Short mmCIF file of C-alpha atoms in Angstrom, two decimals:
data_model
loop_
_atom_site.label_atom_id
_atom_site.label_comp_id
_atom_site.label_asym_id
_atom_site.label_seq_id
_atom_site.Cartn_x
_atom_site.Cartn_y
_atom_site.Cartn_z
CA MET A 488 -12.42 39.14 -19.87
CA GLY A 489 -13.30 35.42 -20.44
CA VAL A 490 -13.06 32.80 -17.64
CA TYR A 491 -9.93 31.37 -18.95
CA GLU A 492 -8.18 34.76 -19.07
CA GLU A 493 -9.13 35.55 -15.60
CA LEU A 494 -7.38 32.20 -14.44
CA VAL A 495 -4.29 33.28 -16.12
CA ALA A 496 -4.52 36.95 -14.64
CA ARG A 497 -4.97 35.38 -11.35
CA GLY A 498 -1.79 33.23 -11.62
CA LEU A 499 -3.75 29.96 -11.44
CA ILE A 500 -2.39 28.11 -14.60
CA ALA A 501 1.19 26.90 -14.95
CA GLN A 502 0.97 24.83 -18.14
CA VAL A 503 -1.52 23.28 -20.42
CA THR A 504 -1.45 20.76 -23.29
CA ASP A 505 -3.62 22.77 -25.73
CA GLU A 506 -4.38 26.41 -24.72
CA GLU A 507 -6.57 27.31 -27.64
CA GLU A 508 -8.81 24.33 -27.00
CA ILE A 509 -8.89 24.88 -23.19
CA ARG A 510 -9.70 28.64 -23.74
CA GLU A 511 -12.73 27.69 -25.96
CA LEU A 512 -14.03 24.94 -23.86
CA VAL A 513 -14.11 26.90 -20.45
CA ASN A 514 -15.05 30.03 -21.95
CA THR A 515 -18.16 28.59 -23.60
CA GLY A 516 -19.04 26.34 -20.66
CA LYS A 517 -18.33 23.18 -22.32
CA ALA A 518 -15.64 21.80 -20.17
CA VAL A 519 -16.31 18.57 -18.12
CA PHE A 520 -13.28 18.50 -15.81
CA TYR A 521 -12.22 16.53 -12.84
CA ILE A 522 -9.94 17.05 -9.88
CA GLY A 523 -8.95 14.20 -7.75
CA PHE A 524 -8.81 14.21 -3.84
CA ASP A 525 -7.36 11.27 -1.95
CA PRO A 526 -8.93 10.74 1.35
CA THR A 527 -5.96 10.34 3.53
CA ALA A 528 -7.58 12.16 6.43
CA ASP A 529 -11.14 12.78 7.72
CA SER A 530 -11.14 16.47 6.47
CA LEU A 531 -9.83 18.62 3.60
CA HIS A 532 -7.28 21.08 4.52
CA VAL A 533 -6.26 24.30 3.07
CA GLY A 534 -3.84 22.57 0.76
CA HIS A 535 -7.04 21.62 -1.06
CA PHE A 536 -8.26 25.30 -1.30
CA MET A 537 -7.07 26.23 -4.58
CA ALA A 538 -8.65 23.21 -6.45
CA LEU A 539 -11.91 23.81 -4.67
CA CYS A 540 -11.94 27.59 -5.65
CA LEU A 541 -10.98 26.68 -9.38
CA MET A 542 -13.81 24.25 -9.37
CA LYS A 543 -16.32 26.81 -8.24
CA ARG A 544 -15.12 29.58 -10.65
CA LEU A 545 -15.47 27.19 -13.71
CA GLN A 546 -18.90 25.94 -12.52
CA LEU A 547 -20.08 29.50 -12.11
CA ALA A 548 -19.01 29.88 -15.99
CA GLY A 549 -21.27 27.07 -16.87
CA ASN A 550 -18.75 24.27 -16.87
CA LYS A 551 -19.26 20.75 -15.15
CA PRO A 552 -16.98 19.66 -12.38
CA ILE A 553 -16.39 16.10 -11.33
CA ALA A 554 -15.01 15.80 -7.83
CA LEU A 555 -13.18 12.47 -7.78
CA ILE A 556 -12.78 10.89 -4.42
CA GLY A 557 -9.80 8.59 -4.40
CA GLY A 558 -11.38 5.77 -2.52
CA GLY A 559 -9.50 3.18 -4.84
CA THR A 560 -6.24 5.07 -5.16
CA ALA A 561 -6.04 5.69 -1.50
CA MET A 562 -5.64 1.90 -1.06
CA ILE A 563 -2.26 2.35 -2.79
CA GLY A 564 -1.15 5.81 -1.68
CA ASP A 565 0.33 8.47 -3.98
CA PRO A 566 4.21 8.49 -3.78
CA SER A 567 4.31 12.14 -5.07
CA GLY A 568 6.02 14.44 -2.56
CA ARG A 569 6.77 11.62 -0.15
CA THR A 570 10.12 10.42 1.24
CA ASP A 571 8.56 7.16 2.46
CA MET A 572 5.58 4.91 2.02
CA ARG A 573 2.25 6.15 3.36
CA GLN A 574 0.69 4.17 6.13
CA MET A 575 -1.95 1.64 4.84
CA MET A 576 -5.39 2.62 5.70
CA THR A 577 -8.40 0.20 6.20
CA LYS A 578 -11.30 0.14 3.90
CA GLU A 579 -13.52 1.48 6.72
CA THR A 580 -11.30 4.44 7.40
CA ILE A 581 -11.24 5.38 3.60
CA GLU A 582 -14.92 5.19 3.41
CA HIS A 583 -15.35 7.37 6.49
CA ASN A 584 -12.87 9.98 5.07
CA CYS A 585 -14.71 9.96 1.72
CA ALA A 586 -18.00 10.73 3.58
CA CYS A 587 -16.49 13.66 5.31
CA PHE A 588 -14.93 15.13 2.06
CA LYS A 589 -18.44 15.03 0.32
CA LYS A 590 -19.98 17.08 3.09
CA GLN A 591 -17.25 19.62 2.95
CA MET A 592 -17.12 19.97 -0.81
CA SER A 593 -20.79 20.69 -0.97
CA LYS A 594 -20.02 24.08 0.55
CA PHE A 595 -17.97 24.94 -2.54
CA ILE A 596 -19.90 23.07 -5.34
CA ASP A 597 -23.48 22.81 -6.39
CA PHE A 598 -24.28 19.25 -6.97
CA SER A 599 -27.96 19.71 -7.53
CA ASP A 600 -29.69 18.95 -10.90
CA GLY A 601 -26.48 17.45 -12.33
CA LYS A 602 -24.57 20.56 -12.27
CA ALA A 603 -21.56 18.73 -10.76
CA LEU A 604 -20.63 15.21 -10.05
CA MET A 605 -18.96 13.54 -6.96
CA VAL A 606 -17.76 10.02 -7.86
CA ASN A 607 -15.29 7.57 -5.94
CA ASN A 608 -12.66 5.65 -7.97
CA ALA A 609 -13.30 2.59 -5.86
CA ASP A 610 -16.37 2.03 -7.88
CA TRP A 611 -14.28 1.03 -10.83
CA LEU A 612 -10.60 0.32 -9.53
CA LEU A 613 -11.60 -2.32 -6.76
CA ASP A 614 -13.39 -4.46 -9.44
CA LEU A 615 -10.53 -4.55 -11.77
CA ASN A 616 -8.97 -8.03 -12.53
CA TYR A 617 -5.35 -7.95 -12.09
CA VAL A 618 -4.30 -10.08 -15.00
CA GLU A 619 -6.94 -8.41 -17.27
CA LEU A 620 -5.51 -5.05 -16.07
CA LEU A 621 -1.94 -6.07 -16.83
CA ARG A 622 -2.98 -7.15 -20.35
CA GLU A 623 -5.45 -4.25 -21.28
CA VAL A 624 -3.87 -1.18 -19.47
CA GLY A 625 -0.24 -2.36 -18.45
CA ALA A 626 0.69 -2.75 -22.05
CA CYS A 627 -0.07 0.87 -22.64
CA PHE A 628 2.68 2.14 -20.35
CA SER A 629 6.40 2.35 -20.85
CA VAL A 630 8.57 1.53 -17.58
CA ASN A 631 11.18 3.74 -18.96
CA ASN A 632 8.80 6.69 -19.21
CA MET A 633 7.43 5.96 -15.83
CA LEU A 634 10.85 6.01 -14.27
CA ARG A 635 11.62 9.36 -15.54
CA ALA A 636 8.59 10.92 -13.91
CA GLU A 637 9.75 13.28 -10.93
CA CYS A 638 7.32 11.51 -8.52
CA TYR A 639 9.25 8.23 -8.94
CA LYS A 640 12.67 9.69 -9.41
CA GLN A 641 12.66 11.22 -6.04
CA ARG A 642 11.89 7.95 -4.35
CA MET A 643 14.39 5.61 -6.33
CA GLU A 644 17.34 6.14 -3.88
CA LYS A 645 15.24 5.59 -0.82
CA GLY A 646 13.12 3.01 -2.05
CA LEU A 647 9.85 2.71 -4.04
CA SER A 648 7.45 -0.10 -3.54
CA PHE A 649 5.80 -1.97 -6.47
CA LEU A 650 2.55 -0.99 -4.78
CA GLU A 651 3.23 2.62 -5.12
CA PHE A 652 4.55 2.21 -8.67
CA ASN A 653 1.05 1.36 -9.79
CA TYR A 654 -0.23 4.72 -8.60
CA MET A 655 0.40 6.37 -12.12
CA ILE A 656 -1.53 3.55 -13.78
CA MET A 657 -4.46 3.89 -11.41
CA GLN A 658 -4.66 7.57 -11.74
CA SER A 659 -4.35 7.37 -15.53
CA TYR A 660 -7.11 4.65 -15.61
CA ASP A 661 -9.34 7.21 -13.65
CA PHE A 662 -9.49 9.63 -16.68
CA TYR A 663 -9.94 6.85 -19.04
CA ALA A 664 -12.97 5.64 -16.93
CA LEU A 665 -14.29 9.14 -16.53
CA TYR A 666 -14.22 9.89 -20.16
CA GLN A 667 -16.15 6.88 -20.91
CA LYS A 668 -18.65 7.21 -18.22
CA TYR A 669 -19.36 10.89 -17.99
CA GLY A 670 -17.63 12.53 -21.05
CA CYS A 671 -15.00 14.02 -19.03
CA ASN A 672 -12.69 16.07 -21.43
CA MET A 673 -10.31 17.82 -19.07
CA GLN A 674 -8.22 16.97 -15.91
CA PHE A 675 -6.67 19.49 -13.49
CA GLY A 676 -3.79 18.84 -11.19
CA GLY A 677 -0.71 20.16 -9.51
CA ASP A 678 2.86 19.87 -10.88
CA ASP A 679 3.36 16.58 -8.89
CA GLN A 680 0.64 15.10 -10.94
CA TRP A 681 1.76 16.11 -14.42
CA SER A 682 3.20 12.71 -15.43
CA ASN A 683 0.07 10.83 -14.32
CA MET A 684 -2.19 13.25 -16.12
CA LEU A 685 -0.17 12.68 -19.38
CA GLY A 686 -0.48 8.89 -18.67
CA GLY A 687 -4.39 9.34 -18.76
CA THR A 688 -4.40 10.92 -22.01
CA GLU A 689 -2.10 8.47 -23.57
CA LEU A 690 -4.18 5.60 -22.25
CA ILE A 691 -7.27 7.08 -23.94
CA ARG A 692 -5.11 7.46 -27.09
CA ARG A 693 -4.03 3.94 -27.09
CA LYS A 694 -7.31 2.40 -26.14
CA LEU A 695 -9.86 4.72 -27.90
CA GLY A 696 -8.05 6.11 -30.88
CA LYS A 697 -6.87 9.53 -31.87
CA ASP A 698 -10.30 11.13 -31.98
CA ALA A 699 -10.89 10.50 -28.38
CA TYR A 700 -7.32 11.55 -27.61
CA ALA A 701 -8.15 14.90 -29.37
CA MET A 702 -10.92 15.48 -26.75
CA THR A 703 -8.60 15.09 -23.64
CA ILE A 704 -6.93 18.22 -22.28
CA ASN A 705 -4.62 18.64 -19.32
CA LEU A 706 -4.24 21.89 -17.21
CA LEU A 707 -1.53 22.18 -14.67
CA LEU A 708 -2.25 24.33 -11.68
CA ASN A 709 0.26 26.72 -10.22
CA SER A 710 1.75 24.88 -7.47
CA GLU A 711 2.67 28.03 -5.70
CA GLY A 712 -0.93 28.67 -4.61
CA LYS A 713 -1.01 25.11 -3.26
CA LYS A 714 2.15 25.66 -1.25
CA MET A 715 0.68 28.96 0.23
CA GLY A 716 -2.20 26.96 1.40
CA LYS A 717 -0.10 24.70 3.69
CA THR A 718 1.42 25.37 6.94
CA GLN A 719 4.80 24.05 7.65
CA LYS A 720 3.86 22.93 11.08
CA GLY A 721 0.83 21.05 10.59
CA ALA A 722 -2.31 20.98 8.83
CA VAL A 723 -4.92 23.75 8.85
CA TRP A 724 -8.19 21.84 8.42
CA LEU A 725 -11.48 22.99 6.95
CA ASP A 726 -13.34 20.98 9.68
CA ALA A 727 -14.28 23.55 12.45
CA GLU A 728 -13.62 20.57 14.95
CA LYS A 729 -9.96 20.44 13.86
CA THR A 730 -9.32 23.89 13.17
CA SER A 731 -11.61 26.55 14.72
CA PRO A 732 -12.91 29.27 12.59
CA PHE A 733 -10.84 31.60 14.74
CA ASP A 734 -7.65 29.70 14.23
CA PHE A 735 -8.54 29.40 10.43
CA TYR A 736 -8.90 33.22 10.30
CA GLN A 737 -5.62 33.74 12.18
CA TYR A 738 -3.68 31.42 9.73
CA TRP A 739 -4.60 33.67 6.82
CA ARG A 740 -4.30 36.87 8.93
CA ASN A 741 -0.81 36.12 9.46
CA VAL A 742 0.42 35.10 5.91
CA ASP A 743 3.70 36.55 4.61
CA ASP A 744 3.48 40.16 3.37
CA ALA A 745 4.83 38.87 0.06
CA ASP A 746 1.97 36.27 -0.36
CA VAL A 747 -1.13 38.13 0.61
CA VAL A 748 -1.78 39.54 -2.93
CA LYS A 749 -1.15 36.13 -4.52
CA CYS A 750 -3.50 34.60 -2.16
CA LEU A 751 -6.11 37.29 -2.90
CA LYS A 752 -5.90 36.38 -6.54
CA MET A 753 -5.78 32.69 -6.38
CA LEU A 754 -8.30 31.98 -3.48
CA THR A 755 -10.80 34.74 -3.27
CA PHE A 756 -13.58 35.79 -5.67
CA LEU A 757 -12.86 39.58 -5.09
CA PRO A 758 -12.77 41.52 -8.30
CA LEU A 759 -9.19 41.87 -9.70
CA GLU A 760 -9.41 45.57 -9.85
CA GLN A 761 -10.06 45.64 -6.03
CA ILE A 762 -7.15 43.32 -5.47
CA GLU A 763 -5.00 45.50 -7.60
CA GLU A 764 -5.83 48.41 -5.27
CA LEU A 765 -5.13 46.54 -2.08
CA ALA A 766 -1.66 45.65 -3.91
CA LYS A 767 -0.78 49.20 -3.46
CA LEU A 768 -0.84 49.27 0.27
CA GLU A 769 2.57 49.46 1.98
CA GLY A 770 4.02 49.03 5.62
CA SER A 771 1.39 48.37 8.19
CA GLU A 772 -1.27 49.11 5.77
CA ILE A 773 -0.86 45.61 4.32
CA ASN A 774 -2.64 44.37 7.34
CA LYS A 775 -5.80 45.62 5.83
CA ALA A 776 -5.36 43.38 2.98
CA LYS A 777 -4.49 40.53 5.27
CA GLU A 778 -7.72 41.04 7.19
CA ILE A 779 -9.83 41.13 3.89
CA LEU A 780 -8.09 37.83 2.89
CA ALA A 781 -8.70 36.07 6.19
CA PHE A 782 -12.46 37.32 6.20
CA GLU A 783 -13.16 36.19 2.63
CA LEU A 784 -11.71 32.68 3.07
CA THR A 785 -13.17 32.14 6.59
CA LYS A 786 -16.57 33.27 5.19
CA MET A 787 -16.32 30.73 2.43
CA ILE A 788 -15.66 27.86 4.68
CA HIS A 789 -17.47 28.74 7.93
CA GLY A 790 -20.16 31.38 6.92
CA GLU A 791 -20.38 34.99 7.53
CA GLU A 792 -21.39 34.89 11.05
CA GLU A 793 -18.37 32.87 12.09
CA ALA A 794 -16.17 35.19 10.04
CA ASN A 795 -17.30 37.98 11.74
CA LYS A 796 -16.80 36.45 15.09
CA ALA A 797 -13.22 35.38 14.12
CA GLN A 798 -12.49 38.82 12.88
CA GLU A 799 -13.59 40.61 16.02
CA GLY A 800 -11.74 38.08 18.15
CA ALA A 801 -8.63 38.54 16.26
CA ARG A 802 -8.70 42.27 16.21
CA ALA A 803 -8.71 42.03 20.04
CA LEU A 804 -5.25 40.83 19.81
CA PHE A 805 -3.97 43.82 18.14
CA SER A 806 -5.83 46.57 19.94
CA THR A 807 -6.72 47.61 23.45
CA GLY A 808 -10.05 47.84 24.69
CA ALA A 809 -11.34 45.29 22.27
CA ASN A 810 -13.20 42.09 23.76
CA THR A 811 -11.96 38.49 23.35
CA ASP A 812 -15.38 37.03 23.39
CA ASN A 813 -15.20 35.14 20.19
CA MET A 814 -11.79 33.83 20.87
CA PRO A 815 -11.50 29.91 21.08
CA THR A 816 -12.19 29.07 24.83
CA THR A 817 -11.64 26.40 27.33
CA GLU A 818 -13.44 26.23 30.54
CA LEU A 819 -11.61 24.97 33.65
CA CYS A 820 -13.14 23.60 36.66
CA ASP A 821 -11.71 23.24 40.36
CA ASP A 822 -10.70 19.69 39.79
CA ASP A 823 -8.19 20.80 37.07
CA PHE A 824 -6.17 22.41 39.74
CA VAL A 825 -3.73 20.81 42.08
CA ASP A 826 -2.85 22.85 45.26
CA GLY A 827 -4.41 25.90 43.62
CA GLU A 828 -2.27 25.50 40.50
CA ILE A 829 -2.30 24.16 36.99
CA ALA A 830 0.86 23.13 35.04
CA ILE A 831 1.27 24.96 31.73
CA LEU A 832 1.55 21.51 29.95
CA ASP A 833 -1.62 20.25 31.42
CA LEU A 834 -3.55 23.40 30.60
CA MET A 835 -2.35 23.15 26.91
CA ILE A 836 -3.46 19.56 26.65
CA LYS A 837 -6.72 20.65 28.23
CA ALA A 838 -7.09 23.29 25.64
CA LYS A 839 -6.00 20.88 22.77
CA LEU A 840 -3.27 23.14 21.88
CA ILE A 841 -0.78 20.25 21.96
CA PRO A 842 -1.27 16.50 21.57
CA SER A 843 1.39 15.50 24.07
CA LYS A 844 3.64 17.04 26.89
CA GLY A 845 6.66 16.06 24.86
CA GLU A 846 5.39 18.59 22.05
CA GLY A 847 4.49 21.17 24.66
CA LYS A 848 8.20 20.80 26.07
CA ARG A 849 9.52 21.35 22.67
CA LEU A 850 7.49 24.48 21.92
CA ILE A 851 8.46 26.08 25.29
CA GLN A 852 12.17 25.30 24.64
CA GLN A 853 11.93 27.05 21.16
CA GLY A 854 10.09 29.99 22.82
CA GLY A 855 6.76 29.28 21.13
CA VAL A 856 4.59 29.57 24.21
CA SER A 857 3.30 32.74 26.02
CA VAL A 858 0.89 33.25 28.90
CA ASP A 859 -0.72 36.63 28.92
CA ASP A 860 2.02 38.02 26.68
CA VAL A 861 4.70 36.74 28.92
CA LYS A 862 6.90 34.14 27.28
CA ILE A 863 7.20 30.79 29.24
CA THR A 864 10.67 29.43 29.39
CA ASP A 865 10.23 26.89 32.26
CA MET A 866 8.61 23.79 30.93
CA PHE A 867 7.30 23.06 34.53
CA HIS A 868 5.75 26.46 34.79
CA LYS A 869 2.45 26.46 36.74
CA ILE A 870 -0.38 29.09 36.76
CA ALA A 871 -2.08 29.94 40.09
CA LYS A 872 -5.85 29.66 40.37
CA ASP A 873 -6.04 33.22 41.45
CA ALA A 874 -4.70 34.23 37.93
CA PHE A 875 -8.15 33.65 36.55
CA ASP A 876 -9.71 36.12 39.08
CA LYS A 877 -9.34 38.81 36.34
CA GLY A 878 -11.65 36.66 34.12
CA GLN A 879 -9.40 34.94 31.72
CA VAL A 880 -5.90 33.68 30.89
CA ILE A 881 -4.80 33.94 27.23
CA ILE A 882 -2.28 31.26 25.93
CA LYS A 883 -0.36 32.05 22.69
CA LYS A 884 1.16 29.22 20.78
CA GLY A 885 3.70 30.10 18.26
CA LYS A 886 2.91 33.28 16.26
CA LYS A 887 -0.56 32.65 14.96
CA ILE A 888 -2.57 30.59 17.71
CA TYR A 889 -4.40 32.23 20.72
CA HIS A 890 -6.49 30.61 23.02
CA LYS A 891 -8.62 31.75 26.05
CA THR A 892 -9.01 29.81 29.17
CA VAL A 893 -11.46 30.60 31.97
CA LEU A 894 -12.48 29.33 35.16
CA LYS A 895 -16.22 28.15 35.58
#
């Protein structure tokens, strides 16, 4: 099975512009492809996971990835999937986020000896002359076609700024620039990027002719994998300071039963034959597949040692006699207590489980907070200092997040 056929078998591909050409390029290691990442935060999150894994798969087959950091496009903001305009970021914030991305991507991609490139589109977008861009690039785009793009149609009723309207032109220009600078012949993206990707190939055709156009290919990723890589109640980050290895493990350990095989296929490097065997598990046996999924992905991001610790800590939650040594822990001191007690909201803020007391109150009202397996219903609940005499107090937030608190 060639690498392209494996991508299909794993359910990673939704649509391509020329399947025969793409199969030939990726199977022979001749693809020079890019995937873009807009630095809207100082860490990648699990929504980026599938793209990173895909880059690694193709690189292992001899193809050359280009990780495009959107330092320039982030100055505008992608309207895709948004109901309102993104908050504008400073140039300094964008540069900081770009540096964080580069460090994390190096865990997936081998950038040594020219095997992969990491570039920032700020290097060409920020130097463009506005009038020149209008004349040389703007003339290649039909406003009628742009307005038919799904990313714009969803925003027309609520309002689409002219700033955001330019995002398609900027992303299209990226492919044009990458083709000229680095011989990039293929671009990958999710379904919300399809119109932008097609805009890039059309710009190359209009500016460089049909021969260049024939060398550009678009591959649409299966957006289902991207959606599985996102939590509905906040981001799960790849940065251990933002999401601990234990919480990262727990996120994948608690995926829906219906998604575990899809995640194994799309996000891990386990052989398909092994995954097919895991797909036969039923009932509570599915938890074995979930453990394998969580371990493999945690190992990929945080290393095998942290993955082992996270697995041991997680198993402690589901069995008696297991220890909680590797569970995320917050130490309390005497000064944290008032009259021998600490309020549950103060404790959760101390443990960084909530950003504010308002969020904590909402969680308690919704039944999302437990202390030592006892659900908390009173937002003013207090925990006595002597409760720590047994060694620890375990707080559970929602269905997936556990945290140990101890007294020094």
